Amino acid sequence: MTLTNPATPDTADRPRQAHPADRLRAAAPALLTYAAIRALGLLVLAGWAHLADRSARQLLSQRWDSLWYVRVVEHGYDFTLTAPDGRVLSNMAFFPLLPWLEEGVSRLTPLGPADAGLAVSAVASLAAAWGVFQVVELVYGRRAGLFAVALWAALPVGIVQSMAYSESLFVALAAWALYATLRGNWIAAGLLAALAGLTRPVGLAVAAAVWVGALLALRTGTAAGPRWRLVLGVVLAPLGAAGYVLWVGVRTGSPFFGYLDVQGAWGNGFDGGLAFVRFIGDLVVSTPAAGLALAAGVLVVPWLYWRGVRQGQPAPLLTYCGIVVALALCSSGYFGSKPRLLMPAFPLLLPLALALARAKARLAWTVIAVAAAGAAVYGAFWLHGSGPP
């Protein structure tokens, strides 16, 4: 059972059910393109770090959030830090799957937790690129899948995909969960959604996508196989995120609000985007060019989402993408992190990927080359700055 719309464009090279080895061969050009773009970013970062007398490895694995994941490995969830303004920052704000993997890799190899995080991200980023390709190929065809992966690799903040951060791991789990949902593989979708929920709080967006896919399958009578598989997938999907949030609540003495309190101490909350609007407004007043550029960039996000709606993206993709975008833009946390928080919303790239897939090859690859070069330079500049991405 497939939940894609057969009337969507560029369907001539859509895949049928295939052996995993065949799927990997089909994805090979996209994965090689992804690896080349990310390698360019790492080479530029290494050169910049050499000129600045800094360590590229340290920039990727031992700054900002990556340090907090290592603290989970080294101290469990008993580590706190007092901020200058008196706020108590707890590492319970960070979901456990990445530090679990870091600990497992460091026990099985000579790598320390920080370097293990880099190894996990390297593998996960390729799995994420493959998952993005599978989803887009299923819906819009192989050429669109190739350009979707290239665009995702060449995002301005694409360097995060190579850091000891949880973005690559989350996108890998989310993309494959969405692919399983579109294929009607409900148990796999539920398990992957649960794991995504153990990676980042936005994992609930993946669970919601599974629920929407299941509801549509029941409504249209297209749910293949025994009904219990669908029910089990729906039940499994939210368990990762809900289980961790409840565990933090029990640890803090407030089962339903404890995790929100932990995030609140970090300055993170959901205010419908009011704080972000004020931030943009202040920036327009103080630095008009930068403020207007940021406002224009933000407006592109809902426009791309609307284009996805008009192009008939499957409901599970729209559900997942919409929740990721809403949580990213409407949270009151550190505003410099919003581009990174939008990175999992890869369905936003589908309208652009389709446009490139239909363009002449020279033009399409020129766009990708320029985007990749810009991302490489910006990523190196970003990591040499003072604020967290």
CSV table of C-alpha atoms in Angstrom, one decimal:
chain,number,residue,atom,x,y,z
A,1,MET,CA,0.0,0.0,0.0
A,2,THR,CA,1.3,3.4,-1.0
A,3,LEU,CA,-0.2,6.7,0.2
A,4,THR,CA,1.3,8.8,-2.6
A,5,ASN,CA,-0.8,10.6,-5.2
A,6,PRO,CA,-0.5,9.0,-8.6
A,7,ALA,CA,-1.4,12.3,-10.2
A,8,THR,CA,1.7,14.1,-8.9
A,9,PRO,CA,4.3,15.2,-11.5
A,10,ASP,CA,7.5,13.4,-12.6
A,11,THR,CA,6.2,9.9,-11.8
A,12,ALA,CA,7.7,8.1,-14.8
A,13,ASP,CA,10.7,6.9,-12.8
A,14,ARG,CA,9.0,6.2,-9.5
A,15,PRO,CA,10.2,2.9,-7.9
A,16,ARG,CA,8.2,-0.2,-7.4
A,17,GLN,CA,9.0,-2.6,-4.5
A,18,ALA,CA,12.6,-3.5,-4.8
A,19,HIS,CA,15.3,-5.4,-3.0
A,20,PRO,CA,17.3,-3.2,-0.6
A,21,ALA,CA,20.4,-3.7,-2.7
A,22,ASP,CA,18.5,-2.3,-5.8
A,23,ARG,CA,17.3,0.6,-3.8
A,24,LEU,CA,20.9,1.4,-2.7
A,25,ARG,CA,22.1,1.2,-6.3
A,26,ALA,CA,19.4,3.6,-7.3
A,27,ALA,CA,20.3,6.0,-4.5
A,28,ALA,CA,24.1,5.8,-5.2
A,29,PRO,CA,24.3,9.0,-7.3
A,30,ALA,CA,22.4,10.9,-4.6
A,31,LEU,CA,24.6,9.6,-1.8
A,32,LEU,CA,27.8,10.3,-3.8
A,33,THR,CA,26.6,13.8,-4.4
A,34,TYR,CA,25.8,14.2,-0.8
A,35,ALA,CA,29.2,12.9,0.3
A,36,ALA,CA,30.9,15.3,-2.1
A,37,ILE,CA,29.1,18.4,-0.9
A,38,ARG,CA,29.7,17.5,2.8
A,39,ALA,CA,33.4,16.7,2.0
A,40,LEU,CA,33.7,20.2,0.5
A,41,GLY,CA,32.3,21.7,3.6
A,42,LEU,CA,34.7,19.8,5.8
A,43,LEU,CA,37.7,20.7,3.6
A,44,VAL,CA,36.9,24.4,3.8
A,45,LEU,CA,36.4,24.2,7.5
A,46,ALA,CA,39.7,22.4,7.9
A,47,GLY,CA,41.5,25.1,5.9
A,48,TRP,CA,39.9,27.9,7.8
A,49,ALA,CA,40.7,26.3,11.1
A,50,HIS,CA,44.3,25.8,10.1
A,51,LEU,CA,44.6,29.5,9.2
A,52,ALA,CA,42.9,30.4,12.5
A,53,ASP,CA,45.2,28.1,14.4
A,54,ARG,CA,42.2,26.1,15.7
A,55,SER,CA,41.1,22.5,15.6
A,56,ALA,CA,38.4,21.6,13.1
A,57,ARG,CA,37.8,18.3,15.0
A,58,GLN,CA,37.2,20.3,18.2
A,59,LEU,CA,34.9,22.7,16.4
A,60,LEU,CA,32.8,19.8,15.2
A,61,SER,CA,32.7,17.7,18.3
A,62,GLN,CA,33.4,19.7,21.4
A,63,ARG,CA,31.3,22.9,21.3
A,64,TRP,CA,27.8,23.9,22.5
A,65,ASP,CA,25.3,21.1,22.4
A,66,SER,CA,27.9,18.4,21.6
A,67,LEU,CA,29.5,19.1,25.0
A,68,TRP,CA,26.2,18.5,26.7
A,69,TYR,CA,25.7,15.1,25.0
A,70,VAL,CA,29.1,14.1,26.2
A,71,ARG,CA,28.1,15.2,29.7
A,72,VAL,CA,25.1,12.8,29.5
A,73,VAL,CA,27.6,10.0,28.7
A,74,GLU,CA,30.0,10.9,31.5
A,75,HIS,CA,27.6,12.0,34.3
A,76,GLY,CA,24.2,10.5,33.4
A,77,TYR,CA,21.3,12.8,33.8
A,78,ASP,CA,22.7,14.3,37.0
A,79,PHE,CA,24.7,17.2,35.5
A,80,THR,CA,23.7,20.8,36.0
A,81,LEU,CA,25.3,24.1,35.3
A,82,THR,CA,24.4,27.4,36.9
A,83,ALA,CA,24.2,30.3,34.5
A,84,PRO,CA,25.5,33.8,35.4
A,85,ASP,CA,21.9,35.0,35.9
A,86,GLY,CA,21.2,32.2,38.4
A,87,ARG,CA,19.3,29.8,36.1
A,88,VAL,CA,20.1,26.1,36.7
A,89,LEU,CA,20.7,24.4,33.3
A,90,SER,CA,20.1,20.6,33.4
A,91,ASN,CA,21.3,18.1,30.8
A,92,MET,CA,17.9,16.5,31.0
A,93,ALA,CA,17.0,19.0,28.2
A,94,PHE,CA,18.9,16.7,25.8
A,95,PHE,CA,17.2,13.5,24.6
A,96,PRO,CA,19.1,10.3,25.2
A,97,LEU,CA,19.5,8.3,21.9
A,98,LEU,CA,22.6,10.1,20.7
A,99,PRO,CA,24.4,9.9,24.0
A,100,TRP,CA,23.4,6.2,24.2
A,101,LEU,CA,25.0,5.6,20.8
A,102,GLU,CA,28.1,7.7,21.7
A,103,GLU,CA,28.5,5.6,24.9
A,104,GLY,CA,28.0,2.3,22.9
A,105,VAL,CA,30.5,3.3,20.2
A,106,SER,CA,33.1,4.5,22.7
A,107,ARG,CA,32.9,1.2,24.6
A,108,LEU,CA,33.3,-0.9,21.4
A,109,THR,CA,36.1,1.3,19.9
A,110,PRO,CA,39.0,3.4,21.0
A,111,LEU,CA,37.0,6.5,20.4
A,112,GLY,CA,36.0,8.8,23.2
A,113,PRO,CA,32.4,10.0,23.4
A,114,ALA,CA,33.0,13.2,21.5
A,115,ASP,CA,34.7,11.4,18.6
A,116,ALA,CA,32.1,8.7,18.8
A,117,GLY,CA,29.5,11.4,18.3
A,118,LEU,CA,31.2,12.4,15.1
A,119,ALA,CA,31.2,8.8,13.9
A,120,VAL,CA,27.5,8.4,14.7
A,121,SER,CA,26.7,11.6,12.8
A,122,ALA,CA,28.8,10.6,9.8
A,123,VAL,CA,26.9,7.3,9.4
A,124,ALA,CA,23.5,8.8,10.3
A,125,SER,CA,24.0,11.7,7.8
A,126,LEU,CA,24.4,9.1,5.0
A,127,ALA,CA,21.3,7.2,6.3
A,128,ALA,CA,19.4,10.5,6.4
A,129,ALA,CA,20.4,11.4,2.8
A,130,TRP,CA,19.3,7.9,1.7
A,131,GLY,CA,16.0,8.2,3.5
A,132,VAL,CA,15.3,11.6,2.0
A,133,PHE,CA,16.1,10.2,-1.4
A,134,GLN,CA,13.7,7.3,-0.9
A,135,VAL,CA,10.8,9.5,0.2
A,136,VAL,CA,11.2,11.9,-2.6
A,137,GLU,CA,11.8,9.2,-5.2
A,138,LEU,CA,8.7,7.5,-4.1
A,139,VAL,CA,6.6,10.6,-4.5
A,140,TYR,CA,8.2,12.5,-7.4
A,141,GLY,CA,10.7,10.3,-9.0
A,142,ARG,CA,14.5,9.6,-9.0
A,143,ARG,CA,15.7,12.9,-10.4
A,144,ALA,CA,13.8,14.9,-7.9
A,145,GLY,CA,15.2,12.7,-5.2
A,146,LEU,CA,18.7,13.4,-6.3
A,147,PHE,CA,18.2,17.1,-6.2
A,148,ALA,CA,16.4,17.0,-2.9
A,149,VAL,CA,19.4,15.3,-1.3
A,150,ALA,CA,21.8,17.8,-2.9
A,151,LEU,CA,19.8,20.7,-1.7
A,152,TRP,CA,19.6,19.3,1.8
A,153,ALA,CA,23.4,18.8,1.9
A,154,ALA,CA,23.9,22.3,0.6
A,155,LEU,CA,21.8,24.1,3.2
A,156,PRO,CA,23.6,27.1,4.6
A,157,VAL,CA,23.7,25.4,8.0
A,158,GLY,CA,24.6,22.0,6.4
A,159,ILE,CA,27.8,21.7,8.4
A,160,VAL,CA,25.6,20.7,11.4
A,161,GLN,CA,25.0,17.4,9.6
A,162,SER,CA,28.7,16.7,10.2
A,163,MET,CA,28.8,17.8,13.8
A,164,ALA,CA,28.3,15.6,17.0
A,165,TYR,CA,24.7,16.9,17.1
A,166,SER,CA,21.5,15.0,16.9
A,167,GLU,CA,20.1,16.5,13.6
A,168,SER,CA,21.5,13.9,11.3
A,169,LEU,CA,20.4,11.0,13.5
A,170,PHE,CA,16.9,12.5,13.8
A,171,VAL,CA,16.5,13.1,10.1
A,172,ALA,CA,17.6,9.6,9.3
A,173,LEU,CA,15.0,8.1,11.6
A,174,ALA,CA,12.3,10.6,10.5
A,175,ALA,CA,12.9,10.1,6.8
A,176,TRP,CA,12.8,6.4,7.0
A,177,ALA,CA,9.7,6.5,9.3
A,178,LEU,CA,8.0,8.6,6.7
A,179,TYR,CA,9.0,6.2,3.9
A,180,ALA,CA,7.6,3.3,5.9
A,181,THR,CA,4.4,5.2,6.5
A,182,LEU,CA,4.0,6.0,2.8
A,183,ARG,CA,4.6,2.3,2.0
A,184,GLY,CA,2.2,1.1,4.7
A,185,ASN,CA,4.9,-0.7,6.7
A,186,TRP,CA,3.3,0.3,10.0
A,187,ILE,CA,5.4,-1.5,12.6
A,188,ALA,CA,8.6,-0.2,11.0
A,189,ALA,CA,7.1,3.3,10.9
A,190,GLY,CA,6.1,3.1,14.6
A,191,LEU,CA,9.5,1.8,15.7
A,192,LEU,CA,11.4,4.5,13.8
A,193,ALA,CA,9.1,7.2,15.0
A,194,ALA,CA,9.6,6.0,18.6
A,195,LEU,CA,13.4,6.2,18.1
A,196,ALA,CA,13.1,9.7,16.5
A,197,GLY,CA,11.2,10.6,19.7
A,198,LEU,CA,14.1,9.5,21.8
A,199,THR,CA,16.4,11.8,19.7
A,200,ARG,CA,14.6,15.2,19.7
A,201,PRO,CA,11.4,16.6,21.2
A,202,VAL,CA,10.2,17.3,17.7
A,203,GLY,CA,10.0,13.5,17.3
A,204,LEU,CA,6.3,13.9,18.1
A,205,ALA,CA,6.0,15.3,14.5
A,206,VAL,CA,7.0,11.9,13.2
A,207,ALA,CA,4.5,10.2,15.4
A,208,ALA,CA,1.8,12.6,14.1
A,209,ALA,CA,2.7,11.8,10.5
A,210,VAL,CA,2.3,8.0,11.3
A,211,TRP,CA,-1.0,8.7,12.8
A,212,VAL,CA,-2.2,10.7,9.8
A,213,GLY,CA,-1.0,8.0,7.4
A,214,ALA,CA,-2.8,5.3,9.4
A,215,LEU,CA,-6.0,7.3,9.6
A,216,LEU,CA,-6.0,7.9,5.9
A,217,ALA,CA,-5.3,4.2,5.2
A,218,LEU,CA,-8.3,3.3,7.4
A,219,ARG,CA,-10.5,5.9,5.9
A,220,THR,CA,-9.8,5.0,2.3
A,221,GLY,CA,-9.7,1.2,3.0
A,222,THR,CA,-6.2,0.9,1.6
A,223,ALA,CA,-4.5,-0.5,4.8
A,224,ALA,CA,-2.9,-3.7,3.6
A,225,GLY,CA,-2.1,-6.6,5.8
A,226,PRO,CA,-3.5,-7.5,9.3
A,227,ARG,CA,-5.1,-4.6,11.1
A,228,TRP,CA,-3.1,-5.3,14.2
A,229,ARG,CA,0.1,-4.1,12.5
A,230,LEU,CA,-1.4,-0.7,11.8
A,231,VAL,CA,-2.6,-0.5,15.4
A,232,LEU,CA,0.7,-1.5,16.8
A,233,GLY,CA,2.6,1.0,14.7
A,234,VAL,CA,0.2,3.8,15.9
A,235,VAL,CA,0.7,2.8,19.5
A,236,LEU,CA,4.5,2.6,19.2
A,237,ALA,CA,5.0,5.9,17.4
A,238,PRO,CA,4.8,8.4,20.3
A,239,LEU,CA,6.4,6.2,23.0
A,240,GLY,CA,9.9,7.5,22.6
A,241,ALA,CA,9.2,11.2,23.1
A,242,ALA,CA,6.3,10.7,25.5
A,243,GLY,CA,8.3,8.2,27.6
A,244,TYR,CA,11.3,10.4,27.9
A,245,VAL,CA,9.2,13.5,28.8
A,246,LEU,CA,7.3,11.6,31.4
A,247,TRP,CA,10.6,10.2,32.8
A,248,VAL,CA,12.0,13.7,33.2
A,249,GLY,CA,8.8,14.8,34.8
A,250,VAL,CA,9.0,12.0,37.4
A,251,ARG,CA,12.6,12.9,38.1
A,252,THR,CA,11.8,16.5,38.6
A,253,GLY,CA,8.6,15.8,40.7
A,254,SER,CA,6.2,17.2,38.1
A,255,PRO,CA,5.2,14.4,35.7
A,256,PHE,CA,3.4,16.5,33.1
A,257,PHE,CA,5.3,19.8,33.3
A,258,GLY,CA,8.8,18.8,34.5
A,259,TYR,CA,10.3,18.7,31.0
A,260,LEU,CA,8.8,22.1,30.2
A,261,ASP,CA,10.4,23.5,33.4
A,262,VAL,CA,13.8,22.1,32.3
A,263,GLN,CA,13.4,23.7,28.9
A,264,GLY,CA,12.2,26.9,30.5
A,265,ALA,CA,15.4,27.2,32.4
A,266,TRP,CA,17.2,27.2,29.1
A,267,GLY,CA,14.9,29.9,27.8
A,268,ASN,CA,13.0,27.6,25.5
A,269,GLY,CA,9.3,27.8,25.3
A,270,PHE,CA,6.4,28.1,22.8
A,271,ASP,CA,4.9,31.6,22.5
A,272,GLY,CA,3.4,31.4,19.0
A,273,GLY,CA,6.4,33.2,17.5
A,274,LEU,CA,5.9,36.5,19.4
A,275,ALA,CA,9.5,36.7,20.7
A,276,PHE,CA,10.8,35.9,17.2
A,277,VAL,CA,8.7,38.7,15.7
A,278,ARG,CA,10.0,41.1,18.3
A,279,PHE,CA,13.5,40.0,17.5
A,280,ILE,CA,13.0,40.6,13.8
A,281,GLY,CA,11.4,44.0,14.5
A,282,ASP,CA,14.2,45.1,16.7
A,283,LEU,CA,16.7,44.0,14.0
A,284,VAL,CA,14.9,45.9,11.3
A,285,VAL,CA,15.1,49.1,13.5
A,286,SER,CA,18.8,48.6,14.4
A,287,THR,CA,20.1,47.1,11.2
A,288,PRO,CA,17.5,47.5,8.5
A,289,ALA,CA,19.3,45.4,5.8
A,290,ALA,CA,19.9,42.4,8.0
A,291,GLY,CA,16.4,42.7,9.5
A,292,LEU,CA,14.7,42.8,6.2
A,293,ALA,CA,16.8,40.0,4.8
A,294,LEU,CA,15.9,37.8,7.8
A,295,ALA,CA,12.2,38.7,7.4
A,296,ALA,CA,12.3,37.8,3.7
A,297,GLY,CA,14.0,34.5,4.6
A,298,VAL,CA,11.4,33.6,7.2
A,299,LEU,CA,8.6,34.4,4.7
A,300,VAL,CA,10.1,31.9,2.2
A,301,VAL,CA,9.4,29.1,4.7
A,302,PRO,CA,5.6,29.3,4.6
A,303,TRP,CA,5.7,30.0,0.9
A,304,LEU,CA,7.6,26.7,0.3
A,305,TYR,CA,5.2,24.9,2.5
A,306,TRP,CA,2.2,26.2,0.6
A,307,ARG,CA,3.9,25.2,-2.7
A,308,GLY,CA,4.2,21.7,-1.2
A,309,VAL,CA,0.5,21.7,-0.5
A,310,ARG,CA,-0.3,22.9,-4.0
A,311,GLN,CA,1.9,20.2,-5.5
A,312,GLY,CA,0.0,17.5,-3.7
A,313,GLN,CA,2.6,16.3,-1.2
A,314,PRO,CA,1.2,13.3,0.8
A,315,ALA,CA,-0.6,14.2,4.0
A,316,PRO,CA,2.0,12.5,6.3
A,317,LEU,CA,4.8,14.7,4.8
A,318,LEU,CA,2.8,17.9,5.2
A,319,THR,CA,1.9,16.9,8.8
A,320,TYR,CA,5.5,16.2,9.7
A,321,CYS,CA,6.8,19.3,8.0
A,322,GLY,CA,4.2,21.6,9.3
A,323,ILE,CA,4.8,20.6,12.9
A,324,VAL,CA,8.6,20.9,12.5
A,325,VAL,CA,8.2,24.4,11.0
A,326,ALA,CA,5.7,25.5,13.7
A,327,LEU,CA,7.9,24.4,16.5
A,328,ALA,CA,11.0,26.0,15.0
A,329,LEU,CA,9.5,29.4,14.2
A,330,CYS,CA,7.1,29.7,17.1
A,331,SER,CA,9.5,28.8,19.9
A,332,SER,CA,11.0,31.5,22.1
A,333,GLY,CA,14.5,30.0,22.3
A,334,TYR,CA,17.9,31.2,20.9
A,335,PHE,CA,17.0,32.8,17.6
A,336,GLY,CA,20.3,31.9,16.0
A,337,SER,CA,19.4,28.2,16.2
A,338,LYS,CA,16.3,28.5,14.1
A,339,PRO,CA,17.9,27.6,10.7
A,340,ARG,CA,19.3,24.4,12.4
A,341,LEU,CA,15.9,23.7,13.9
A,342,LEU,CA,14.3,23.9,10.4
A,343,MET,CA,16.8,21.5,8.9
A,344,PRO,CA,14.6,18.4,9.6
A,345,ALA,CA,11.8,20.0,7.5
A,346,PHE,CA,13.3,18.6,4.3
A,347,PRO,CA,9.8,18.4,2.5
A,348,LEU,CA,10.2,22.2,2.2
A,349,LEU,CA,12.9,21.5,-0.4
A,350,LEU,CA,10.6,19.5,-2.6
A,351,PRO,CA,9.3,22.4,-4.7
A,352,LEU,CA,12.9,23.5,-5.4
A,353,ALA,CA,14.0,19.9,-6.1
A,354,LEU,CA,11.2,19.5,-8.6
A,355,ALA,CA,12.2,22.8,-10.3
A,356,LEU,CA,15.8,21.7,-10.6
A,357,ALA,CA,14.7,18.2,-11.8
A,358,ARG,CA,12.9,19.9,-14.7
A,359,ALA,CA,15.6,22.4,-15.5
A,360,LYS,CA,18.4,21.9,-17.9
A,361,ALA,CA,21.2,19.8,-16.4
A,362,ARG,CA,23.8,22.6,-16.7
A,363,LEU,CA,21.6,25.1,-14.9
A,364,ALA,CA,20.6,22.7,-12.2
A,365,TRP,CA,24.1,21.6,-11.3
A,366,THR,CA,25.3,25.2,-11.4
A,367,VAL,CA,22.7,26.1,-8.8
A,368,ILE,CA,23.8,23.1,-6.7
A,369,ALA,CA,27.5,24.0,-7.0
A,370,VAL,CA,27.0,27.6,-6.0
A,371,ALA,CA,24.8,26.6,-3.1
A,372,ALA,CA,27.4,24.0,-2.0
A,373,ALA,CA,30.3,26.5,-2.2
A,374,GLY,CA,28.3,29.1,-0.2
A,375,ALA,CA,27.3,26.6,2.4
A,376,ALA,CA,30.9,25.5,2.8
A,377,VAL,CA,32.2,29.0,3.4
A,378,TYR,CA,29.3,30.0,5.6
A,379,GLY,CA,29.6,26.8,7.7
A,380,ALA,CA,33.3,27.5,8.4
A,381,PHE,CA,32.5,31.1,9.2
A,382,TRP,CA,29.6,30.0,11.5
A,383,LEU,CA,31.7,27.5,13.5
A,384,HIS,CA,34.4,30.1,14.1
A,385,GLY,CA,31.9,32.4,15.6
A,386,SER,CA,31.0,32.8,19.3
A,387,GLY,CA,27.4,31.8,19.2
A,388,PRO,CA,25.9,28.3,19.0
A,389,PRO,CA,24.4,27.2,15.7
